[in-house]
């Protein structure tokens, strides 16, 4: 039986300005794929997808200011990597 997908919010780690957005709504993305490039304190910080799925919504555009932890995009139907369990995600095995 297949496990249902999860919605994943792609968040910025630091405050900064979006230099570029590398995905479009409806696009399928893979784990580790580049979503956007953020400039913070004169450094370029890549924003990456944590889990594969389909981009449901892109909330930021080039030139937008994003605060730390702000949602940049929503990926729906994101699947856990093979071999991962909900128990593992909670860190109970560590």
mmCIF file of N, CA and C in Angstrom:
data_model
loop_
_atom_site.group_PDB
_atom_site.id
_atom_site.type_symbol
_atom_site.label_atom_id
_atom_site.label_comp_id
_atom_site.label_asym_id
_atom_site.label_seq_id
_atom_site.Cartn_x
_atom_site.Cartn_y
_atom_site.Cartn_z
ATOM 1 N N UNK A 1 0.848 -1.182 0.000
ATOM 2 C CA UNK A 1 0.000 0.000 0.000
ATOM 3 C C UNK A 1 0.890 1.242 0.000
ATOM 4 N N UNK A 2 0.677 2.142 -0.906
ATOM 5 C CA UNK A 2 1.506 3.348 -1.007
ATOM 6 C C UNK A 2 1.142 4.331 0.092
ATOM 7 N N UNK A 3 2.160 4.981 0.646
ATOM 8 C CA UNK A 3 1.878 5.985 1.663
ATOM 9 C C UNK A 3 1.485 7.282 0.979
ATOM 10 N N UNK A 4 0.569 8.038 1.592
ATOM 11 C CA UNK A 4 0.150 9.297 0.974
ATOM 12 C C UNK A 4 1.276 10.311 0.986
ATOM 13 N N UNK A 5 1.212 11.249 0.047
ATOM 14 C CA UNK A 5 2.209 12.314 -0.021
ATOM 15 C C UNK A 5 1.990 13.348 1.064
ATOM 16 N N UNK A 6 2.959 14.168 1.259
ATOM 17 C CA UNK A 6 2.901 15.232 2.247
ATOM 18 C C UNK A 6 3.137 16.553 1.547
ATOM 19 N N UNK A 7 2.576 17.629 2.099
ATOM 20 C CA UNK A 7 2.888 18.956 1.592
ATOM 21 C C UNK A 7 4.130 19.443 2.321
ATOM 22 N N UNK A 8 5.081 19.954 1.571
ATOM 23 C CA UNK A 8 6.332 20.444 2.145
ATOM 24 C C UNK A 8 6.457 21.926 1.835
ATOM 25 N N UNK A 9 6.696 22.709 2.861
ATOM 26 C CA UNK A 9 6.928 24.138 2.683
ATOM 27 C C UNK A 9 8.428 24.348 2.528
ATOM 28 N N UNK A 10 8.845 24.934 1.407
ATOM 29 C CA UNK A 10 10.245 25.265 1.192
ATOM 30 C C UNK A 10 10.456 26.635 1.824
ATOM 31 N N UNK A 11 11.306 26.697 2.839
ATOM 32 C CA UNK A 11 11.510 27.930 3.603
ATOM 33 C C UNK A 11 12.933 28.446 3.427
ATOM 34 N N UNK A 12 13.060 29.748 3.546
ATOM 35 C CA UNK A 12 14.387 30.353 3.517
ATOM 36 C C UNK A 12 15.039 30.145 4.881
ATOM 37 N N UNK A 13 16.333 29.934 4.892
ATOM 38 C CA UNK A 13 17.048 29.730 6.160
ATOM 39 C C UNK A 13 17.484 31.039 6.785
ATOM 40 N N UNK A 14 17.733 32.029 5.941
ATOM 41 C CA UNK A 14 18.223 33.332 6.412
ATOM 42 C C UNK A 14 17.432 34.433 5.704
ATOM 43 N N UNK A 15 17.392 35.638 6.267
ATOM 44 C CA UNK A 15 16.727 36.727 5.564
ATOM 45 C C UNK A 15 17.572 37.187 4.381
ATOM 46 N N UNK A 16 16.903 37.618 3.313
ATOM 47 C CA UNK A 16 17.644 38.111 2.157
ATOM 48 C C UNK A 16 16.734 38.419 0.986
ATOM 49 N N UNK A 17 17.348 38.755 -0.129
ATOM 50 C CA UNK A 17 16.635 39.099 -1.359
ATOM 51 C C UNK A 17 16.748 37.923 -2.330
ATOM 52 N N UNK A 18 15.640 37.586 -2.967
ATOM 53 C CA UNK A 18 15.656 36.519 -3.973
ATOM 54 C C UNK A 18 16.348 37.034 -5.225
ATOM 55 N N UNK A 19 17.413 36.356 -5.624
ATOM 56 C CA UNK A 19 18.114 36.700 -6.868
ATOM 57 C C UNK A 19 17.456 36.024 -8.065
ATOM 58 N N UNK A 20 17.031 34.761 -7.867
ATOM 59 C CA UNK A 20 16.376 34.033 -8.952
ATOM 60 C C UNK A 20 15.545 32.897 -8.380
ATOM 61 N N UNK A 21 14.507 32.528 -9.129
ATOM 62 C CA UNK A 21 13.669 31.377 -8.797
ATOM 63 C C UNK A 21 13.819 30.396 -9.938
ATOM 64 N N UNK A 22 14.188 29.161 -9.620
ATOM 65 C CA UNK A 22 14.504 28.182 -10.651
ATOM 66 C C UNK A 22 13.436 27.148 -10.920
ATOM 67 N N UNK A 23 12.225 27.317 -10.372
ATOM 68 C CA UNK A 23 11.133 26.368 -10.619
ATOM 69 C C UNK A 23 9.849 27.132 -10.938
ATOM 70 N N UNK A 24 8.915 26.418 -11.562
ATOM 71 C CA UNK A 24 7.597 26.984 -11.876
ATOM 72 C C UNK A 24 6.514 26.106 -11.262
ATOM 73 N N UNK A 25 5.369 26.705 -11.038
ATOM 74 C CA UNK A 25 4.227 25.948 -10.526
ATOM 75 C C UNK A 25 3.882 24.830 -11.499
ATOM 76 N N UNK A 26 3.607 23.656 -10.953
ATOM 77 C CA UNK A 26 3.281 22.486 -11.760
ATOM 78 C C UNK A 26 4.483 21.626 -12.098
ATOM 79 N N UNK A 27 5.669 22.151 -11.916
ATOM 80 C CA UNK A 27 6.904 21.423 -12.230
ATOM 81 C C UNK A 27 7.170 20.345 -11.178
ATOM 82 N N UNK A 28 7.622 19.182 -11.629
ATOM 83 C CA UNK A 28 8.034 18.126 -10.707
ATOM 84 C C UNK A 28 9.492 18.369 -10.319
ATOM 85 N N UNK A 29 9.780 18.221 -9.034
ATOM 86 C CA UNK A 29 11.123 18.473 -8.517
ATOM 87 C C UNK A 29 11.623 17.244 -7.777
ATOM 88 N N UNK A 30 12.944 17.119 -7.709
ATOM 89 C CA UNK A 30 13.565 16.003 -7.009
ATOM 90 C C UNK A 30 14.298 16.512 -5.770
ATOM 91 N N UNK A 31 14.526 15.603 -4.842
ATOM 92 C CA UNK A 31 15.223 15.954 -3.612
ATOM 93 C C UNK A 31 16.581 16.569 -3.940
ATOM 94 N N UNK A 32 16.886 17.719 -3.329
ATOM 95 C CA UNK A 32 18.157 18.391 -3.531
ATOM 96 C C UNK A 32 18.183 19.357 -4.709
ATOM 97 N N UNK A 33 17.075 19.412 -5.468
ATOM 98 C CA UNK A 33 17.023 20.315 -6.634
ATOM 99 C C UNK A 33 17.020 21.768 -6.183
ATOM 100 N N UNK A 34 17.679 22.621 -6.957
ATOM 101 C CA UNK A 34 17.773 24.058 -6.704
ATOM 102 C C UNK A 34 16.410 24.706 -6.976
ATOM 103 N N UNK A 35 15.852 25.411 -5.977
ATOM 104 C CA UNK A 35 14.573 26.090 -6.123
ATOM 105 C C UNK A 35 14.786 27.572 -6.381
ATOM 106 N N UNK A 36 15.726 28.164 -5.643
ATOM 107 C CA UNK A 36 15.953 29.600 -5.750
ATOM 108 C C UNK A 36 17.351 29.934 -5.253
ATOM 109 N N UNK A 37 17.756 31.160 -5.544
ATOM 110 C CA UNK A 37 19.026 31.672 -5.051
ATOM 111 C C UNK A 37 18.718 32.945 -4.276
ATOM 112 N N UNK A 38 19.200 32.997 -3.041
ATOM 113 C CA UNK A 38 18.925 34.101 -2.135
ATOM 114 C C UNK A 38 20.230 34.829 -1.837
ATOM 115 N N UNK A 39 20.205 36.151 -1.804
ATOM 116 C CA UNK A 39 21.381 36.922 -1.407
ATOM 117 C C UNK A 39 21.167 37.410 0.019
ATOM 118 N N UNK A 40 22.120 37.068 0.877
ATOM 119 C CA UNK A 40 22.060 37.480 2.275
ATOM 120 C C UNK A 40 23.456 37.883 2.713
ATOM 121 N N UNK A 41 23.598 39.097 3.178
ATOM 122 C CA UNK A 41 24.886 39.615 3.652
ATOM 123 C C UNK A 41 25.978 39.431 2.598
ATOM 124 N N UNK A 42 25.624 39.735 1.343
ATOM 125 C CA UNK A 42 26.523 39.667 0.191
ATOM 126 C C UNK A 42 26.982 38.249 -0.142
ATOM 127 N N UNK A 43 26.262 37.260 0.387
ATOM 128 C CA UNK A 43 26.542 35.857 0.070
ATOM 129 C C UNK A 43 25.353 35.296 -0.702
ATOM 130 N N UNK A 44 25.622 34.392 -1.642
ATOM 131 C CA UNK A 44 24.553 33.724 -2.375
ATOM 132 C C UNK A 44 24.247 32.396 -1.694
ATOM 133 N N UNK A 45 22.990 32.247 -1.284
ATOM 134 C CA UNK A 45 22.556 31.066 -0.547
ATOM 135 C C UNK A 45 21.549 30.300 -1.406
ATOM 136 N N UNK A 46 21.863 29.048 -1.800
ATOM 137 C CA UNK A 46 20.886 28.276 -2.568
ATOM 138 C C UNK A 46 19.761 27.771 -1.659
ATOM 139 N N UNK A 47 18.560 27.736 -2.204
ATOM 140 C CA UNK A 47 17.406 27.160 -1.513
ATOM 141 C C UNK A 47 17.086 25.876 -2.261
ATOM 142 N N UNK A 48 17.087 24.739 -1.549
ATOM 143 C CA UNK A 48 16.947 23.428 -2.173
ATOM 144 C C UNK A 48 15.670 22.723 -1.730
ATOM 145 N N UNK A 49 15.171 21.829 -2.582
ATOM 146 C CA UNK A 49 14.012 20.999 -2.263
ATOM 147 C C UNK A 49 14.461 19.890 -1.324
ATOM 148 N N UNK A 50 13.695 19.670 -0.267
ATOM 149 C CA UNK A 50 14.030 18.610 0.689
ATOM 150 C C UNK A 50 13.471 17.253 0.277
ATOM 151 N N UNK A 51 12.301 17.251 -0.393
ATOM 152 C CA UNK A 51 11.661 15.998 -0.801
ATOM 153 C C UNK A 51 11.029 16.173 -2.175
ATOM 154 N N UNK A 52 11.084 15.128 -2.975
ATOM 155 C CA UNK A 52 10.535 15.170 -4.334
ATOM 156 C C UNK A 52 9.022 15.356 -4.312
ATOM 157 N N UNK A 53 8.505 16.016 -5.339
ATOM 158 C CA UNK A 53 7.067 16.229 -5.465
ATOM 159 C C UNK A 53 6.783 17.194 -6.602
ATOM 160 N N UNK A 54 5.603 17.834 -6.550
ATOM 161 C CA UNK A 54 5.196 18.794 -7.575
ATOM 162 C C UNK A 54 5.052 20.165 -6.927
ATOM 163 N N UNK A 55 5.626 21.184 -7.573
ATOM 164 C CA UNK A 55 5.533 22.549 -7.046
ATOM 165 C C UNK A 55 4.089 23.019 -7.198
ATOM 166 N N UNK A 56 3.416 23.231 -6.081
ATOM 167 C CA UNK A 56 2.021 23.667 -6.103
ATOM 168 C C UNK A 56 1.922 25.182 -6.166
ATOM 169 N N UNK A 57 2.837 25.870 -5.496
ATOM 170 C CA UNK A 57 2.769 27.332 -5.419
ATOM 171 C C UNK A 57 4.163 27.897 -5.198
ATOM 172 N N UNK A 58 4.491 28.950 -5.930
ATOM 173 C CA UNK A 58 5.729 29.700 -5.713
ATOM 174 C C UNK A 58 5.302 31.050 -5.145
ATOM 175 N N UNK A 59 5.777 31.382 -3.965
ATOM 176 C CA UNK A 59 5.326 32.582 -3.265
ATOM 177 C C UNK A 59 6.292 33.754 -3.365
ATOM 178 N N UNK A 60 7.471 33.531 -3.915
ATOM 179 C CA UNK A 60 8.457 34.609 -4.033
ATOM 180 C C UNK A 60 8.912 34.789 -5.469
ATOM 181 N N UNK A 61 9.320 36.016 -5.790
ATOM 182 C CA UNK A 61 9.839 36.344 -7.127
ATOM 183 C C UNK A 61 11.175 37.052 -6.983
ATOM 184 N N UNK A 62 11.930 37.109 -8.059
ATOM 185 C CA UNK A 62 13.210 37.827 -8.056
ATOM 186 C C UNK A 62 12.988 39.245 -7.554
ATOM 187 N N UNK A 63 13.862 39.674 -6.641
ATOM 188 C CA UNK A 63 13.778 41.015 -6.083
ATOM 189 C C UNK A 63 12.994 41.098 -4.787
ATOM 190 N N UNK A 64 12.215 40.048 -4.454
ATOM 191 C CA UNK A 64 11.440 40.049 -3.210
ATOM 192 C C UNK A 64 12.355 39.859 -2.005
ATOM 193 N N UNK A 65 12.030 40.545 -0.914
ATOM 194 C CA UNK A 65 12.711 40.346 0.372
ATOM 195 C C UNK A 65 12.008 39.215 1.101
ATOM 196 N N UNK A 66 12.793 38.270 1.626
ATOM 197 C CA UNK A 66 12.235 37.152 2.390
ATOM 198 C C UNK A 66 12.866 37.149 3.779
ATOM 199 N N UNK A 67 12.051 36.968 4.781
ATOM 200 C CA UNK A 67 12.558 36.841 6.133
ATOM 201 C C UNK A 67 13.029 35.421 6.394
ATOM 202 N N UNK A 68 13.805 35.219 7.434
ATOM 203 C CA UNK A 68 14.268 33.878 7.808
ATOM 204 C C UNK A 68 13.057 33.003 8.129
ATOM 205 N N UNK A 69 13.000 31.816 7.543
ATOM 206 C CA UNK A 69 11.915 30.885 7.795
ATOM 207 C C UNK A 69 10.655 31.164 7.000
ATOM 208 N N UNK A 70 10.685 32.144 6.120
ATOM 209 C CA UNK A 70 9.508 32.476 5.319
ATOM 210 C C UNK A 70 9.328 31.430 4.218
ATOM 211 N N UNK A 71 8.078 31.093 3.912
ATOM 212 C CA UNK A 71 7.782 30.088 2.891
ATOM 213 C C UNK A 71 7.996 30.685 1.505
ATOM 214 N N UNK A 72 8.848 30.040 0.739
ATOM 215 C CA UNK A 72 9.159 30.468 -0.622
ATOM 216 C C UNK A 72 8.316 29.693 -1.635
ATOM 217 N N UNK A 73 8.065 28.411 -1.346
ATOM 218 C CA UNK A 73 7.298 27.573 -2.270
ATOM 219 C C UNK A 73 6.664 26.423 -1.504
ATOM 220 N N UNK A 74 5.641 25.840 -2.098
ATOM 221 C CA UNK A 74 4.957 24.684 -1.533
ATOM 222 C C UNK A 74 5.084 23.535 -2.514
ATOM 223 N N UNK A 75 5.563 22.387 -2.037
ATOM 224 C CA UNK A 75 5.670 21.179 -2.849
ATOM 225 C C UNK A 75 4.648 20.196 -2.297
ATOM 226 N N UNK A 76 3.745 19.748 -3.156
ATOM 227 C CA UNK A 76 2.738 18.795 -2.694
ATOM 228 C C UNK A 76 3.049 17.411 -3.235
ATOM 229 N N UNK A 77 2.542 16.413 -2.527
ATOM 230 C CA UNK A 77 2.779 15.037 -2.924
ATOM 231 C C UNK A 77 4.199 14.606 -2.663
ATOM 232 N N UNK A 78 4.914 15.361 -1.811
ATOM 233 C CA UNK A 78 6.308 15.025 -1.505
ATOM 234 C C UNK A 78 6.363 13.675 -0.819
ATOM 235 N N UNK A 79 7.277 12.860 -1.243
ATOM 236 C CA UNK A 79 7.421 11.513 -0.698
ATOM 237 C C UNK A 79 8.686 11.409 0.140
ATOM 238 N N UNK A 80 8.611 10.587 1.174
ATOM 239 C CA UNK A 80 9.809 10.305 1.966
ATOM 240 C C UNK A 80 10.775 9.489 1.117
ATOM 241 N N UNK A 81 12.087 9.647 1.319
ATOM 242 C CA UNK A 81 13.046 8.821 0.595
ATOM 243 C C UNK A 81 12.803 7.343 0.902
ATOM 244 N N UNK A 82 13.091 6.466 -0.061
ATOM 245 C CA UNK A 82 12.927 5.026 0.155
ATOM 246 C C UNK A 82 13.702 4.576 1.382
ATOM 247 N N UNK A 83 13.089 3.713 2.177
ATOM 248 C CA UNK A 83 13.744 3.197 3.372
ATOM 249 C C UNK A 83 13.513 4.055 4.600
ATOM 250 N N UNK A 84 12.933 5.231 4.445
ATOM 251 C CA UNK A 84 12.662 6.136 5.556
ATOM 252 C C UNK A 84 11.296 5.807 6.148
ATOM 253 N N UNK A 85 11.155 6.010 7.439
ATOM 254 C CA UNK A 85 9.866 5.807 8.089
ATOM 255 C C UNK A 85 9.512 7.042 8.883
ATOM 256 N N UNK A 86 8.248 7.149 9.263
ATOM 257 C CA UNK A 86 7.817 8.275 10.094
ATOM 258 C C UNK A 86 8.585 8.255 11.409
ATOM 259 N N UNK A 87 8.897 7.054 11.899
ATOM 260 C CA UNK A 87 9.657 6.911 13.141
ATOM 261 C C UNK A 87 11.040 7.544 12.990
ATOM 262 N N UNK A 88 11.681 7.328 11.826
ATOM 263 C CA UNK A 88 12.992 7.919 11.550
ATOM 264 C C UNK A 88 12.921 9.443 11.495
ATOM 265 N N UNK A 89 11.852 9.971 10.872
ATOM 266 C CA UNK A 89 11.723 11.415 10.719
ATOM 267 C C UNK A 89 11.612 12.135 12.033
ATOM 268 N N UNK A 90 11.060 11.464 13.047
ATOM 269 C CA UNK A 90 10.897 12.094 14.348
ATOM 270 C C UNK A 90 12.188 12.061 15.141
ATOM 271 N N UNK A 91 13.201 11.357 14.639
ATOM 272 C CA UNK A 91 14.490 11.303 15.310
ATOM 273 C C UNK A 91 14.520 10.336 16.478
ATOM 274 N N UNK A 92 13.510 9.460 16.590
ATOM 275 C CA UNK A 92 13.442 8.558 17.721
ATOM 276 C C UNK A 92 14.537 7.489 17.684
ATOM 277 N N UNK A 93 15.068 7.207 16.500
ATOM 278 C CA UNK A 93 16.101 6.169 16.390
ATOM 279 C C UNK A 93 17.503 6.707 16.609
ATOM 280 N N UNK A 94 17.638 7.976 16.845
ATOM 281 C CA UNK A 94 18.961 8.577 16.956
ATOM 282 C C UNK A 94 19.358 8.782 18.394
#
